[in-house]
Coordinates of C-alpha atoms and ligand atoms in Angstrom, one line a residue:
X155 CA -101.4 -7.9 -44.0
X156 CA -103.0 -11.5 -44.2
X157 CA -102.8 -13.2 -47.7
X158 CA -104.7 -16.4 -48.1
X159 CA -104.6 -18.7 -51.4
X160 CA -105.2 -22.7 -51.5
X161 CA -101.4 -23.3 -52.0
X162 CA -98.9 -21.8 -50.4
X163 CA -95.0 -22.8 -52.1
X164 CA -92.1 -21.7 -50.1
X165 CA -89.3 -21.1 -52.6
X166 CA -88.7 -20.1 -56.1
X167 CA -86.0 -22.1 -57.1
X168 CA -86.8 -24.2 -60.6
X169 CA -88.3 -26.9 -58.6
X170 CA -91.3 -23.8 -56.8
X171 CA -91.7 -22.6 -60.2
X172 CA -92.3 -26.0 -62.2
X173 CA -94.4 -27.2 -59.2
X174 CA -96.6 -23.1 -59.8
X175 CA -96.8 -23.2 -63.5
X176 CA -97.9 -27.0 -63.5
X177 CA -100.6 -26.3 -60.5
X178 CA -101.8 -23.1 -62.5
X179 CA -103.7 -25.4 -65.0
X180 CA -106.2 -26.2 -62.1
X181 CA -108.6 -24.4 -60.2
X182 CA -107.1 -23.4 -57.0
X183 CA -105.5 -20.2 -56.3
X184 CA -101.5 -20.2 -56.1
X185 CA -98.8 -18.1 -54.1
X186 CA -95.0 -18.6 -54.3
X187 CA -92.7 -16.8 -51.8
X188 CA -89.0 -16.4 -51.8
X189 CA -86.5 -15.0 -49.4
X190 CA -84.9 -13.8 -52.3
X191 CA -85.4 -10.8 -54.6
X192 CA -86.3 -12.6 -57.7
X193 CA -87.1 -16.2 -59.4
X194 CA -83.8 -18.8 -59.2
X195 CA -81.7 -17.1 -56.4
X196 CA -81.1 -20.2 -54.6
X197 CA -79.3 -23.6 -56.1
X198 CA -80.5 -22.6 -59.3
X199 CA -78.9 -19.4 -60.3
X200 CA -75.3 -21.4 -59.7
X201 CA -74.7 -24.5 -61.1
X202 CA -74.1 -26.8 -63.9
X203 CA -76.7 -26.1 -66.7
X204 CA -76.7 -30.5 -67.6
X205 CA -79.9 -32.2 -67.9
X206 CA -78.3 -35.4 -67.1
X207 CA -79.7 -38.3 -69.0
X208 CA -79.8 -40.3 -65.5
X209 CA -77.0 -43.0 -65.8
X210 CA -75.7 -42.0 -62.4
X211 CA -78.8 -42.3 -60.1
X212 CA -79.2 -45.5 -58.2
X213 CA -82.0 -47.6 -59.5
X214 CA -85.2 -47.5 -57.8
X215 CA -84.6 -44.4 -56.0
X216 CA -86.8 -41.1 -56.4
X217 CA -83.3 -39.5 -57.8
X218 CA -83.3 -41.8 -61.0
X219 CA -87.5 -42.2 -61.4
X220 CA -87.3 -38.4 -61.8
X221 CA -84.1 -37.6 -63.8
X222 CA -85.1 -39.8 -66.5
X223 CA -88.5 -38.5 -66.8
X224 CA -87.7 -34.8 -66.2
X225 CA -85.2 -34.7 -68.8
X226 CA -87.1 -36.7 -71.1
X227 CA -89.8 -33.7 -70.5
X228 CA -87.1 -31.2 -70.8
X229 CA -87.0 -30.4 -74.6
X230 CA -90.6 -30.3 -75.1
X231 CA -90.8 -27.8 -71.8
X232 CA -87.9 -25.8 -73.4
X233 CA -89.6 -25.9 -76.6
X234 CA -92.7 -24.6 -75.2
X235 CA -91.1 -22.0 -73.2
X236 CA -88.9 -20.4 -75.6
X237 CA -85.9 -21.8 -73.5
X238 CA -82.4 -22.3 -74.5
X239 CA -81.8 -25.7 -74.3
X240 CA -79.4 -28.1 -76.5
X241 CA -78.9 -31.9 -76.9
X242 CA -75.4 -32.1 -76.6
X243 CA -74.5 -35.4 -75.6
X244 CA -72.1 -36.0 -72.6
X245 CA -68.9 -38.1 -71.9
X246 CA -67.8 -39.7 -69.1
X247 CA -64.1 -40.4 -69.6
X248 CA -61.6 -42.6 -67.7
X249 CA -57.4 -43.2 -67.9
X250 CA -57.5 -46.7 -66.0
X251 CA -59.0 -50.1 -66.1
X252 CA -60.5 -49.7 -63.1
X253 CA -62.5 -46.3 -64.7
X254 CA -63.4 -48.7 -67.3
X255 CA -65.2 -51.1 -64.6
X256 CA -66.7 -47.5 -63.2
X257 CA -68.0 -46.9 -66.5
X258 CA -69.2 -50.1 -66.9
X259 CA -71.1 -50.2 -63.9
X260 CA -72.8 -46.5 -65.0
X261 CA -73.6 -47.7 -67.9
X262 CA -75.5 -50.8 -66.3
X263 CA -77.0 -48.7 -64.1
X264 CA -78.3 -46.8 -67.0
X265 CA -79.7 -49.3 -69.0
X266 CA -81.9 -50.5 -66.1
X267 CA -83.1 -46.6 -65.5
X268 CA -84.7 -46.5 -69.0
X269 CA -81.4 -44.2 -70.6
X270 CA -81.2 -45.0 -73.8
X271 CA -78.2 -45.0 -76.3
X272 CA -75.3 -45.5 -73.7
X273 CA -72.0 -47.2 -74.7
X274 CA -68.8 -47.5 -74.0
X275 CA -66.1 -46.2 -76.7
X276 CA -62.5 -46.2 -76.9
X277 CA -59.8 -45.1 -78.6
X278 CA -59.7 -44.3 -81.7
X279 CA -63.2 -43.3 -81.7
X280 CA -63.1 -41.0 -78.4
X281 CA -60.3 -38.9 -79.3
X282 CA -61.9 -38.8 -83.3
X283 CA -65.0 -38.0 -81.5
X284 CA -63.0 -34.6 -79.0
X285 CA -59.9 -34.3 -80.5
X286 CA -58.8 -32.0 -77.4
X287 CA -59.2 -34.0 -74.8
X288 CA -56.4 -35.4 -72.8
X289 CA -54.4 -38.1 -74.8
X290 CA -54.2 -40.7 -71.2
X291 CA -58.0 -40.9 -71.1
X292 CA -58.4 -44.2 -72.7
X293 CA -62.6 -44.9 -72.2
X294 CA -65.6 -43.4 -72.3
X295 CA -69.2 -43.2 -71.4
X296 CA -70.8 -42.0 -74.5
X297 CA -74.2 -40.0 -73.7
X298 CA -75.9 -39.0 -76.3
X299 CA -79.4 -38.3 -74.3
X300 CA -77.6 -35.7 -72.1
X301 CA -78.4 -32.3 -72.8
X302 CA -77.6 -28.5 -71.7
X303 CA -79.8 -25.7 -70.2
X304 CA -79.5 -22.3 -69.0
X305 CA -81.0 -23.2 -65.4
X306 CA -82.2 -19.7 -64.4
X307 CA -84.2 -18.7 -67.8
X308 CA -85.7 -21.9 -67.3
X309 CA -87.0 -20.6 -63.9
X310 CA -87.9 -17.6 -65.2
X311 CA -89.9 -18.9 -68.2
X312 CA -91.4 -21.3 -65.4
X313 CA -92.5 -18.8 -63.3
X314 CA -94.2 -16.1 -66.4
X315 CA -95.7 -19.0 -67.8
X316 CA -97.4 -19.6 -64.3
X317 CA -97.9 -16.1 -63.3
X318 CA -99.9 -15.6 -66.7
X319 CA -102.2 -18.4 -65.5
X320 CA -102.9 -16.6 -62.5
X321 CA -100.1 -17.6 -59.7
X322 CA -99.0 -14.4 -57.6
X323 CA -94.9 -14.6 -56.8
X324 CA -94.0 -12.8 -53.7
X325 CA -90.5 -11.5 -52.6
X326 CA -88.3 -10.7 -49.5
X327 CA -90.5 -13.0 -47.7
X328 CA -88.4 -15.6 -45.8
X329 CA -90.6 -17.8 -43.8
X330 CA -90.5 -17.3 -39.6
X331 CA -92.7 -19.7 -38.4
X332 CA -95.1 -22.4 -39.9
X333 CA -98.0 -23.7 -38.3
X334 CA -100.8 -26.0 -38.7
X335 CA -104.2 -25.5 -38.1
X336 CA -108.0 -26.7 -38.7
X337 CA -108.4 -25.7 -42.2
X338 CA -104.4 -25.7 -43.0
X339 CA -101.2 -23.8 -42.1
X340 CA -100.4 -20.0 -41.1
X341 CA -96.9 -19.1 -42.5
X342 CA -95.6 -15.9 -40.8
X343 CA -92.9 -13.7 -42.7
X344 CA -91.6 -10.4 -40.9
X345 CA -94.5 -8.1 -42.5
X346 CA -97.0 -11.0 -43.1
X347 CA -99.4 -13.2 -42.5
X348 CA -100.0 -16.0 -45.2
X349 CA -103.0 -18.9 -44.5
X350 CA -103.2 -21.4 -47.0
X351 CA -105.0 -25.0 -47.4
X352 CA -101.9 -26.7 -48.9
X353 CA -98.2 -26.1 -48.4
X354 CA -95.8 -26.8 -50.5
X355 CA -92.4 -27.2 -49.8
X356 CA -89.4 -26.0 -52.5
X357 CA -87.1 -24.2 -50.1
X358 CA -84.1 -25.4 -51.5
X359 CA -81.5 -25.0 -48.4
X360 CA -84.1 -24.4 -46.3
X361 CA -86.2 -27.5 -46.9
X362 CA -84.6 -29.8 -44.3
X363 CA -85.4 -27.0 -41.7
X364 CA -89.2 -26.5 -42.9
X365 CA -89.4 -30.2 -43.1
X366 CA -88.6 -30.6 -39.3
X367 CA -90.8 -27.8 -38.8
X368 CA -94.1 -29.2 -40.3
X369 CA -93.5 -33.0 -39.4
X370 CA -91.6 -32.7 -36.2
X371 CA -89.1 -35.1 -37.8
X372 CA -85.5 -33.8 -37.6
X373 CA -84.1 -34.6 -41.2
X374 CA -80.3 -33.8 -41.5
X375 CA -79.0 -31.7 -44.5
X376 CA -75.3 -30.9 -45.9
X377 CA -74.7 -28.0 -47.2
X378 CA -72.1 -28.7 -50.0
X379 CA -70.4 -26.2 -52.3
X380 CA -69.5 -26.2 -55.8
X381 CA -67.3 -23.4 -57.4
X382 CA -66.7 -22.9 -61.3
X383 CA -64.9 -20.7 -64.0
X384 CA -66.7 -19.3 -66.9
X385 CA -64.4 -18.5 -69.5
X386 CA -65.3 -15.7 -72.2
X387 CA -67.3 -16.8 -75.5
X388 CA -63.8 -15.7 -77.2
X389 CA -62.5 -19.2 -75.8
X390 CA -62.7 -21.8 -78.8
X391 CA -65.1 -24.1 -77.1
X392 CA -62.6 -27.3 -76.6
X393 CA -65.5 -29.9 -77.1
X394 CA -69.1 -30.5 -78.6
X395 CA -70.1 -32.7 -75.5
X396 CA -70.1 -32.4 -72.0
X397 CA -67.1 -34.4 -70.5
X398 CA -66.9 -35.5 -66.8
X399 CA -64.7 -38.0 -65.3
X400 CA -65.9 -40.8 -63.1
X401 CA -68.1 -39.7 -60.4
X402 CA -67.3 -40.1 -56.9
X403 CA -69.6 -40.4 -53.6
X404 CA -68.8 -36.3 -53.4
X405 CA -70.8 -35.9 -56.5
X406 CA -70.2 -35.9 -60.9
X407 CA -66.4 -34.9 -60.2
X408 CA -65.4 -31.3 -62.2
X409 CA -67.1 -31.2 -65.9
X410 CA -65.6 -29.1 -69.0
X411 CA -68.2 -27.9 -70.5
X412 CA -70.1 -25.8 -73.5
X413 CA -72.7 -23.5 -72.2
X414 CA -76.3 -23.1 -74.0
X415 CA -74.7 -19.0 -74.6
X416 CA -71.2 -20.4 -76.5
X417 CA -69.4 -20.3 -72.6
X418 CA -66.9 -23.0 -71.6
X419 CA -67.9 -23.5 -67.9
X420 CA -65.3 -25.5 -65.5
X421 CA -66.3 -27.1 -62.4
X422 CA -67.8 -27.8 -59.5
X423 CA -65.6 -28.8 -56.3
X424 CA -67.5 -29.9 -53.3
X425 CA -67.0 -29.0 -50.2
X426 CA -69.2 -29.2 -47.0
X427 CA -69.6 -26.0 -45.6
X428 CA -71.9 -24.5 -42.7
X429 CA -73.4 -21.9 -43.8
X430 CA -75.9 -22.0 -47.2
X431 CA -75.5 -18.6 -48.1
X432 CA -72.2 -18.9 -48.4
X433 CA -71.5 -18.6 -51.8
X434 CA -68.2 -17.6 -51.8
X435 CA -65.2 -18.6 -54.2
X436 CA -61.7 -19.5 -52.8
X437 CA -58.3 -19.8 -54.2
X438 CA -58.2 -23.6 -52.6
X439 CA -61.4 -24.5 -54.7
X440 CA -60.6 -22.7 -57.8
X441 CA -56.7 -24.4 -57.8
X442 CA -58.7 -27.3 -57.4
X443 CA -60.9 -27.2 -60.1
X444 CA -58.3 -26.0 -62.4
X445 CA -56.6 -28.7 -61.7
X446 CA -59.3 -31.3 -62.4
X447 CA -60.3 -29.4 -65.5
X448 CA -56.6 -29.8 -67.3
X449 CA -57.1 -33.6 -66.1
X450 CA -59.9 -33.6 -69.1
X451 CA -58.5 -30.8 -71.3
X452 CA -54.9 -30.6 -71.1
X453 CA -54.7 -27.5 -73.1
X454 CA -56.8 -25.3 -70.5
X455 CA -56.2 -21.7 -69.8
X456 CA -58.1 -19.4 -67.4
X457 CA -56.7 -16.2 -69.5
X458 CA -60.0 -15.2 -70.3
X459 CA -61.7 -16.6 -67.1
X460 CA -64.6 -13.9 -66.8
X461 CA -66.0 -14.6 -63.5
X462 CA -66.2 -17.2 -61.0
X463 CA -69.2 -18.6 -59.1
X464 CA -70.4 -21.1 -56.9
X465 CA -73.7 -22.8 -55.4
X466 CA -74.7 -24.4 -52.5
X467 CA -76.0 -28.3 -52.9
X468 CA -79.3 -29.3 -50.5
X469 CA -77.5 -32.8 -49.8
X470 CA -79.6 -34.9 -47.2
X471 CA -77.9 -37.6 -45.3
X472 CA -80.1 -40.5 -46.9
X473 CA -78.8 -39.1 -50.5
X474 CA -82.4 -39.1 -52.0
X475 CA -84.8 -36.7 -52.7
X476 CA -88.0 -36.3 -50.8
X477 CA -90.7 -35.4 -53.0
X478 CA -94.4 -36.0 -52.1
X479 CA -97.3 -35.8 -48.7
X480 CA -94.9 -34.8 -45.6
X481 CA -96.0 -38.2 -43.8
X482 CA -98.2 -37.2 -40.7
X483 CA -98.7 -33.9 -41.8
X484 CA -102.7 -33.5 -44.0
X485 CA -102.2 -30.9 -46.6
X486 CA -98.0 -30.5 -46.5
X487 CA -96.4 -31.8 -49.7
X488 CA -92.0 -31.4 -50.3
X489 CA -89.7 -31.2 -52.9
X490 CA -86.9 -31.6 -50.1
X491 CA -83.3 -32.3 -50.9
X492 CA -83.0 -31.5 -54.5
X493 CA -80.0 -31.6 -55.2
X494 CA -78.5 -32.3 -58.3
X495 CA -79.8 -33.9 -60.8
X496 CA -82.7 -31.5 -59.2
X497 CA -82.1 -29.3 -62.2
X498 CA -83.2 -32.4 -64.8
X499 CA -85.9 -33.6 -62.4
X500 CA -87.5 -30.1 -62.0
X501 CA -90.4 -30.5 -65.1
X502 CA -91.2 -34.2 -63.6
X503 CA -91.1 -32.9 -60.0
X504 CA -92.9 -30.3 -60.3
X505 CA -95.7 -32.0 -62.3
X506 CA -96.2 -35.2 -59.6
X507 CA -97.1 -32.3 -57.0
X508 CA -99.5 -30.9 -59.2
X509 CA -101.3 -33.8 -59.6
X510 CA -101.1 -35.1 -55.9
X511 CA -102.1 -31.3 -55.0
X512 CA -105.2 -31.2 -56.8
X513 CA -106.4 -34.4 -55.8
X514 CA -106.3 -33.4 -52.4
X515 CA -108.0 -30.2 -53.1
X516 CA -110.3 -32.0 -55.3
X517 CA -109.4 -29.1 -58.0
X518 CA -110.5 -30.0 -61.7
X519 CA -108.2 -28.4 -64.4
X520 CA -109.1 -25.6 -65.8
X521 CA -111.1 -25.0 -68.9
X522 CA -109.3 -22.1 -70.1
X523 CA -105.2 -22.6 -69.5
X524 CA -103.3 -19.8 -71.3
X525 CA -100.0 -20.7 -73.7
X526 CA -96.8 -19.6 -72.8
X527 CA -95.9 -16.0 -74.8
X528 CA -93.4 -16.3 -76.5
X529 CA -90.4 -14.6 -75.7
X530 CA -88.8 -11.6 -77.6
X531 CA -86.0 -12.7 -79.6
X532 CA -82.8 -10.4 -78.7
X533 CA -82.4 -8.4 -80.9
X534 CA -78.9 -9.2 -81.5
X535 CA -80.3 -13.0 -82.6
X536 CA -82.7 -11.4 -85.7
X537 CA -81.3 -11.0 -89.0
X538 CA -80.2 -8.0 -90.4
X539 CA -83.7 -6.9 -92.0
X540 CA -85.9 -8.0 -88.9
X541 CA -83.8 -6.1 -86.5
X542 CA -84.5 -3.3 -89.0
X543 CA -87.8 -4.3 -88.7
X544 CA -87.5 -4.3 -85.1
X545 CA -85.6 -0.8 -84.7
X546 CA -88.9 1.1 -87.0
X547 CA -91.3 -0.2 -84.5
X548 CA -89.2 0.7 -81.3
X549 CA -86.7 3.3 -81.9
X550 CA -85.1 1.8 -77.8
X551 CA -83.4 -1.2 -80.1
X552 CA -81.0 1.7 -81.5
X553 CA -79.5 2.1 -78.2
X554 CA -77.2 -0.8 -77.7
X555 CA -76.5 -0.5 -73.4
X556 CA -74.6 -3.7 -73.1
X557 CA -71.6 -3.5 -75.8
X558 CA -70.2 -7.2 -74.8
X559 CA -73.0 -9.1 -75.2
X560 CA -74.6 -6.5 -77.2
X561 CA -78.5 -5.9 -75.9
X562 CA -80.3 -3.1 -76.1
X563 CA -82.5 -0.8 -74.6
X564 CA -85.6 -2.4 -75.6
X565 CA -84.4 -6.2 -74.6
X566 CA -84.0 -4.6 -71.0
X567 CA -87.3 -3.3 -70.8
X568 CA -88.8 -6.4 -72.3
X569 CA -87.4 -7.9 -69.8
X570 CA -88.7 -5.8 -66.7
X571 CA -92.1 -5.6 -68.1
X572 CA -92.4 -9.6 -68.5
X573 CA -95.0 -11.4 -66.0
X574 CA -92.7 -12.0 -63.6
X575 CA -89.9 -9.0 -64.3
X576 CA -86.6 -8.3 -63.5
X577 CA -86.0 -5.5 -60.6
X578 CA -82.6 -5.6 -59.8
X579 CA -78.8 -5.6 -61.7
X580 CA -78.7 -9.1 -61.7
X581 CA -82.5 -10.1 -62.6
X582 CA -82.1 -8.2 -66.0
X583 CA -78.5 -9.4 -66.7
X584 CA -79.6 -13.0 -66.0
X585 CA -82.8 -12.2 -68.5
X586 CA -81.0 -10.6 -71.5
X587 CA -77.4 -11.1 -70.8
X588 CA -76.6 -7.1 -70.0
X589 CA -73.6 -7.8 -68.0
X590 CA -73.0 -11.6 -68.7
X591 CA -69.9 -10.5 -71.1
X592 CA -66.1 -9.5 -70.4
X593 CA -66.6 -6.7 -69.0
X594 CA -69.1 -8.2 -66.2
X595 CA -71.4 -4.8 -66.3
X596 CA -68.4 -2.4 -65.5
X597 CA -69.5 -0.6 -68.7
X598 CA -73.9 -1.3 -68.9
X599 CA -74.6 -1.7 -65.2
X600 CA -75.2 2.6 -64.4
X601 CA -77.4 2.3 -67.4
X602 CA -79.4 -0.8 -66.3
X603 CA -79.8 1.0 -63.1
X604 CA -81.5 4.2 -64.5
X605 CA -84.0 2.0 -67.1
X606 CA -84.7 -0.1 -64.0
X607 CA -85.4 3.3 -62.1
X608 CA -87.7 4.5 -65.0
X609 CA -89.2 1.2 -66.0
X610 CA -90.5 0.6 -62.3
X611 CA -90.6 3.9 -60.5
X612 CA -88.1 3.7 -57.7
X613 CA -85.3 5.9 -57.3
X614 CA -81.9 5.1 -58.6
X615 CA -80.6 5.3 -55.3
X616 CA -82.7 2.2 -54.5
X617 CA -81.9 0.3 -57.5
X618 CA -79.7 -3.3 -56.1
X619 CA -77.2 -5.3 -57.6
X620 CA -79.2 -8.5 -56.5
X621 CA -81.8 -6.9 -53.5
X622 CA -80.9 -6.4 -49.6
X623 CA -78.0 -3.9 -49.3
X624 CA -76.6 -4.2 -52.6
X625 CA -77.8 -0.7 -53.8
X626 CA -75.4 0.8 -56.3
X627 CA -75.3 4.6 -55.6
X628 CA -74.5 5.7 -52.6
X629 CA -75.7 9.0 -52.7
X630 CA -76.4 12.4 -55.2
X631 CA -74.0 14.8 -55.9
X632 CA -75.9 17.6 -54.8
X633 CA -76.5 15.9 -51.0
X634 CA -72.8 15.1 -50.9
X635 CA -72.0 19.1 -51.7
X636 CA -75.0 20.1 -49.1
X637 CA -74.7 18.0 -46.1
X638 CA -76.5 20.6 -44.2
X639 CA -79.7 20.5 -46.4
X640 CA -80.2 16.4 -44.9
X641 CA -78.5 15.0 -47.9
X642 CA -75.6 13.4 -45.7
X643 CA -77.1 9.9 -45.4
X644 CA -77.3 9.4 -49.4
X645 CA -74.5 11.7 -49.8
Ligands
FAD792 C1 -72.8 -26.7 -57.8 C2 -74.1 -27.3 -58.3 C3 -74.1 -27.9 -59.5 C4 -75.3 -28.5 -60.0 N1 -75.4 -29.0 -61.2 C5 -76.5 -29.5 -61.7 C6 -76.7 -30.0 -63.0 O1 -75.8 -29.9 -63.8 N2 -77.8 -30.6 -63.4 C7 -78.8 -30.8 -62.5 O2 -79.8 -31.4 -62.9 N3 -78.8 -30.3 -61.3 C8 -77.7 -29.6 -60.9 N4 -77.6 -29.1 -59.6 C9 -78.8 -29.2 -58.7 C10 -79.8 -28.1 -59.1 O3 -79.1 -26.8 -59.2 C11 -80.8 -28.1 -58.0 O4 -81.3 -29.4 -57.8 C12 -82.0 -27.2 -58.3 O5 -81.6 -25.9 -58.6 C13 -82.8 -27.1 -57.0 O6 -83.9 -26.3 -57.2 P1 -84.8 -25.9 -56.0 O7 -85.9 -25.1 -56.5 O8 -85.2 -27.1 -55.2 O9 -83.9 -25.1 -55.0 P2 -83.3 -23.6 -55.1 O10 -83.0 -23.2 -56.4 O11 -82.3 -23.5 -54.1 O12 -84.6 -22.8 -54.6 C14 -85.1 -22.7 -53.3 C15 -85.6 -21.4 -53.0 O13 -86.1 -21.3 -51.7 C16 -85.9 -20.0 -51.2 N5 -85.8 -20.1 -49.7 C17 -84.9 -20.8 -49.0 N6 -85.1 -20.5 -47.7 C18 -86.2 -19.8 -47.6 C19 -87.0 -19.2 -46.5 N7 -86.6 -19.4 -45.2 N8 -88.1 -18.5 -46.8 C20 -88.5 -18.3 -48.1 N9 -87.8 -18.8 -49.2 C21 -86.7 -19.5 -48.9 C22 -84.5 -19.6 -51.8 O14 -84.3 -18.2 -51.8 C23 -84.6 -20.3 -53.2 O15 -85.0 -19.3 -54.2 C24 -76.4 -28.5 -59.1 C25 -76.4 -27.8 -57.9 C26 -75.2 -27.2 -57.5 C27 -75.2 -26.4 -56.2

């Protein structure tokens, strides 16, 4: 089948979806693929939840111009959204004077990026200020612009907000070959054929590769991984603030901290690896992140580590991001390289494309742009009389299917019948939290699967954990007792 829109954006990462839902206030017609089944299953399903106030970036460079301004956009997107987000304030620490001249030197830095409120405290005031952190560190970076997010329900709010204005997301669509013609570019994916006037490139991992591909240029990417322990909400969060130690040219160094959900979240390593889907975790990068963790909080314990993670950085050899016209190339615009602070920079990204998009369409905003919906509050955040307000007008909110993080029926199909809905495990448990808890789904996932069944009309045998292969039933019963009948293959 042939699809044809005015843009075309290849990827649905936070950057795709900012760049959608801020392109779906003008007059052109949008479509976002994925390879993926689902928003935010690249970079930013996996990593560190900071909207970094933009002390570290290197003045003058496309890194720090949109750090400062995407996360000076952030509360007010959040806001608008229905987004958790939270204004914790960071800290840098260091044990040594020459962490104090690092400091110092981040903090100038800073200052000349437009961050405001930085300064550098000592003792007594930064162990008054975290009471748990490690007696040796002696200086601090105190960031009080920094804030937190939950990356992935930023996405998702993103790409509902976008859809509602009209943008169609597509899935299992990884791009084959790109090509340019007269009136724009043909994209080819296994099944389809997509023709568009503009492309726009947010492939995340893949953006060096469709970079070379549209410009001829070969642009050299690392693919660096980060891996992290989330310990239970149980865990006595250790500090208000976000606390890294002095960066290094490998990246922010391992953070301790809170989580939007009342998490403590402990990492990333980095390490270059080949492969960007590997996501893997290993013993080697755990130790090693444990180890940089109890550097910060001496008193750590991974006793109620509930799962680990990691992501995949989109680290280009010049260490900037590309973001703008692919030169030489009419009608091609990249987010390429977003790597962290990509996260922060998303809402700023995404809205320079817009505006460089619709010029070269010549596309005039639209007269009618429709507001975000608000979200459903889960029902386990309402007060005792609105959930029994809640539970008279739908009886589903009496059935409580995730016990840890407690969510009910009725978030879960919320949740699958939103603009852009969750149709796997994982999409619903990253929209309501149905899984996110101690026991990690062992005890909601069978249940996900069959409202996920019901809600969209497939068969529980095809229900996945996170698309591809990952179906969770192998077979029925009955086939696996009646081979003979044809069963055997689900049996
Ligand atoms: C360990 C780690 C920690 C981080 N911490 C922070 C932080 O605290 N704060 C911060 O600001 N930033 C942070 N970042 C950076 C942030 O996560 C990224 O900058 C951001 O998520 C990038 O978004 P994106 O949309 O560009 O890429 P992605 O989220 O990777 O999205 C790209 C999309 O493109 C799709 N795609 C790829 N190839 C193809 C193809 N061939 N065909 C079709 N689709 C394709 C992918 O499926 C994916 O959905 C961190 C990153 C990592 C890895």
């Amino acid at each position: 089948m042939v699809f044809t829109s005015d843009v075309l954006i290849i990827g649905a990462g936070v950057v795709g979806c900012a760049t959608a839902r801020a392109l779906s206030r003008y007059q052109c017609s949008v479509t976002v693929l994925d390879r993926g089944c689902d928003v935010a299953e690249g970079a930013t399903k996996a990593n560190s939840g900071i909207v970094h106030a933009g002390y570290d970036a290197v003045p003058g460079t496309k890194k720090a111009f949109y750090n400062v301004r995407g996360a000076e956009m952030m509360p007010e997107v959040c806001r608008t959204l229905g987004v958790p987000y939270d204004q914790c304030g960071a800290l840098v620490i260091g044990f040594s004077p020459e962490d104090r001249d690092h400091l110092a030197r981040l903090l100038d830095r800073g200052v000349t990026n437009g961050v405001s409120g930085l300064r550098i405290i000592e003792d007594p005031e930064l162990h008054e200020l975290e009471p748990n952190l490690n007696p040796e560190a002696k200086y601090a970076l105190l960031v009080p612009t920094s804030g937190i997010v939950s990356p992935y329900e930023l996405a998702f709010a993103l790409a509902d907000h976008a859809a509602l204005n009209g943008v169609s997301f597509r899935f299992h669509e990884a791009y084959l070959s790109v090509s340019q013609e007269a009136e724009g570019f043909i994209v080819q994916t296994r099944d389809h054929l997509y023709h568009c006037r503009v492309l726009i490139n947010c492939a995340g991992a893949s953006s060096a590769d469709l970079h070379t591909r549209l410009s001829g240029e070969p642009l050299k990417m690392i693919h660096r991984r980060g891996q992290y322990y989330l310990l239970d909400r149980a865990v006595a969060a250790p500090f208000k603030r976000t606390i890294f130690q002095c960066p290094s040219v490998m990246g922010k160094g391992v953070l301790v901290s809170p989580t939007v959900h009342g998490n403590v979240l402990l990492g990333p390593n980095a390490e270059d690896i080949g492969d960007p889907l590997d996501t893997a975790t290993t013993q080697e990068g755990l130790d090693f992140v444990l180890s940089k963790a109890r550097r910060t909080w001496p008193g750590v314990s991974t006793r109620l580590n509930i799962t680990n993670f990691s992501g995949v950085r989109a680290h280009l050899e010049g260490d900037d991001f590309l973001v703008g016209p692919v030169a030489g190339v009419p009608g091609a615009f990249e987010a390429a390289g977003i790597e962290s602070p990509g996260l922060s920079s998303a809402p700023a990204i995404g809205q320079d494309l817009a505006v460089q998009v619709a010029a070269f369409l010549g596309a005039a905003e639209k007269e009618a742009f429709v507001p975000a919906l608000p979200l459903p509050t889960p029902f386990r955040e309402l007060s005792p009389e609105a959930q029994r307000e809640a539970l008279r007008n739908d009886p589903a909110h009496g059935n409580i299917v995730c016990r840890c993080e407690v969510v009910t029926e009725a978030d879960i199909r919320a949740a699958i019948r939103r603009p852009v809905g969750a149709t796997t495990i994982d999409g619903v448990k990253r929209r309501t939290r149905a899984g996110m808890g101690r026991c990690q789904g062992g005890f909601c996932s069978p249940r996900v699967a069959a409202i996920i069944a019901e809600e969209t009309g497939i068969s529980m045998l095809d229900v996945t954990k996170d698309g591809g292969d990952s179906r969770l039933l192998a077979g029925t019963v009955e086939a696996f007792l009646n081979p003979e009948e044809g069963g055997a293959e689900h049996a």
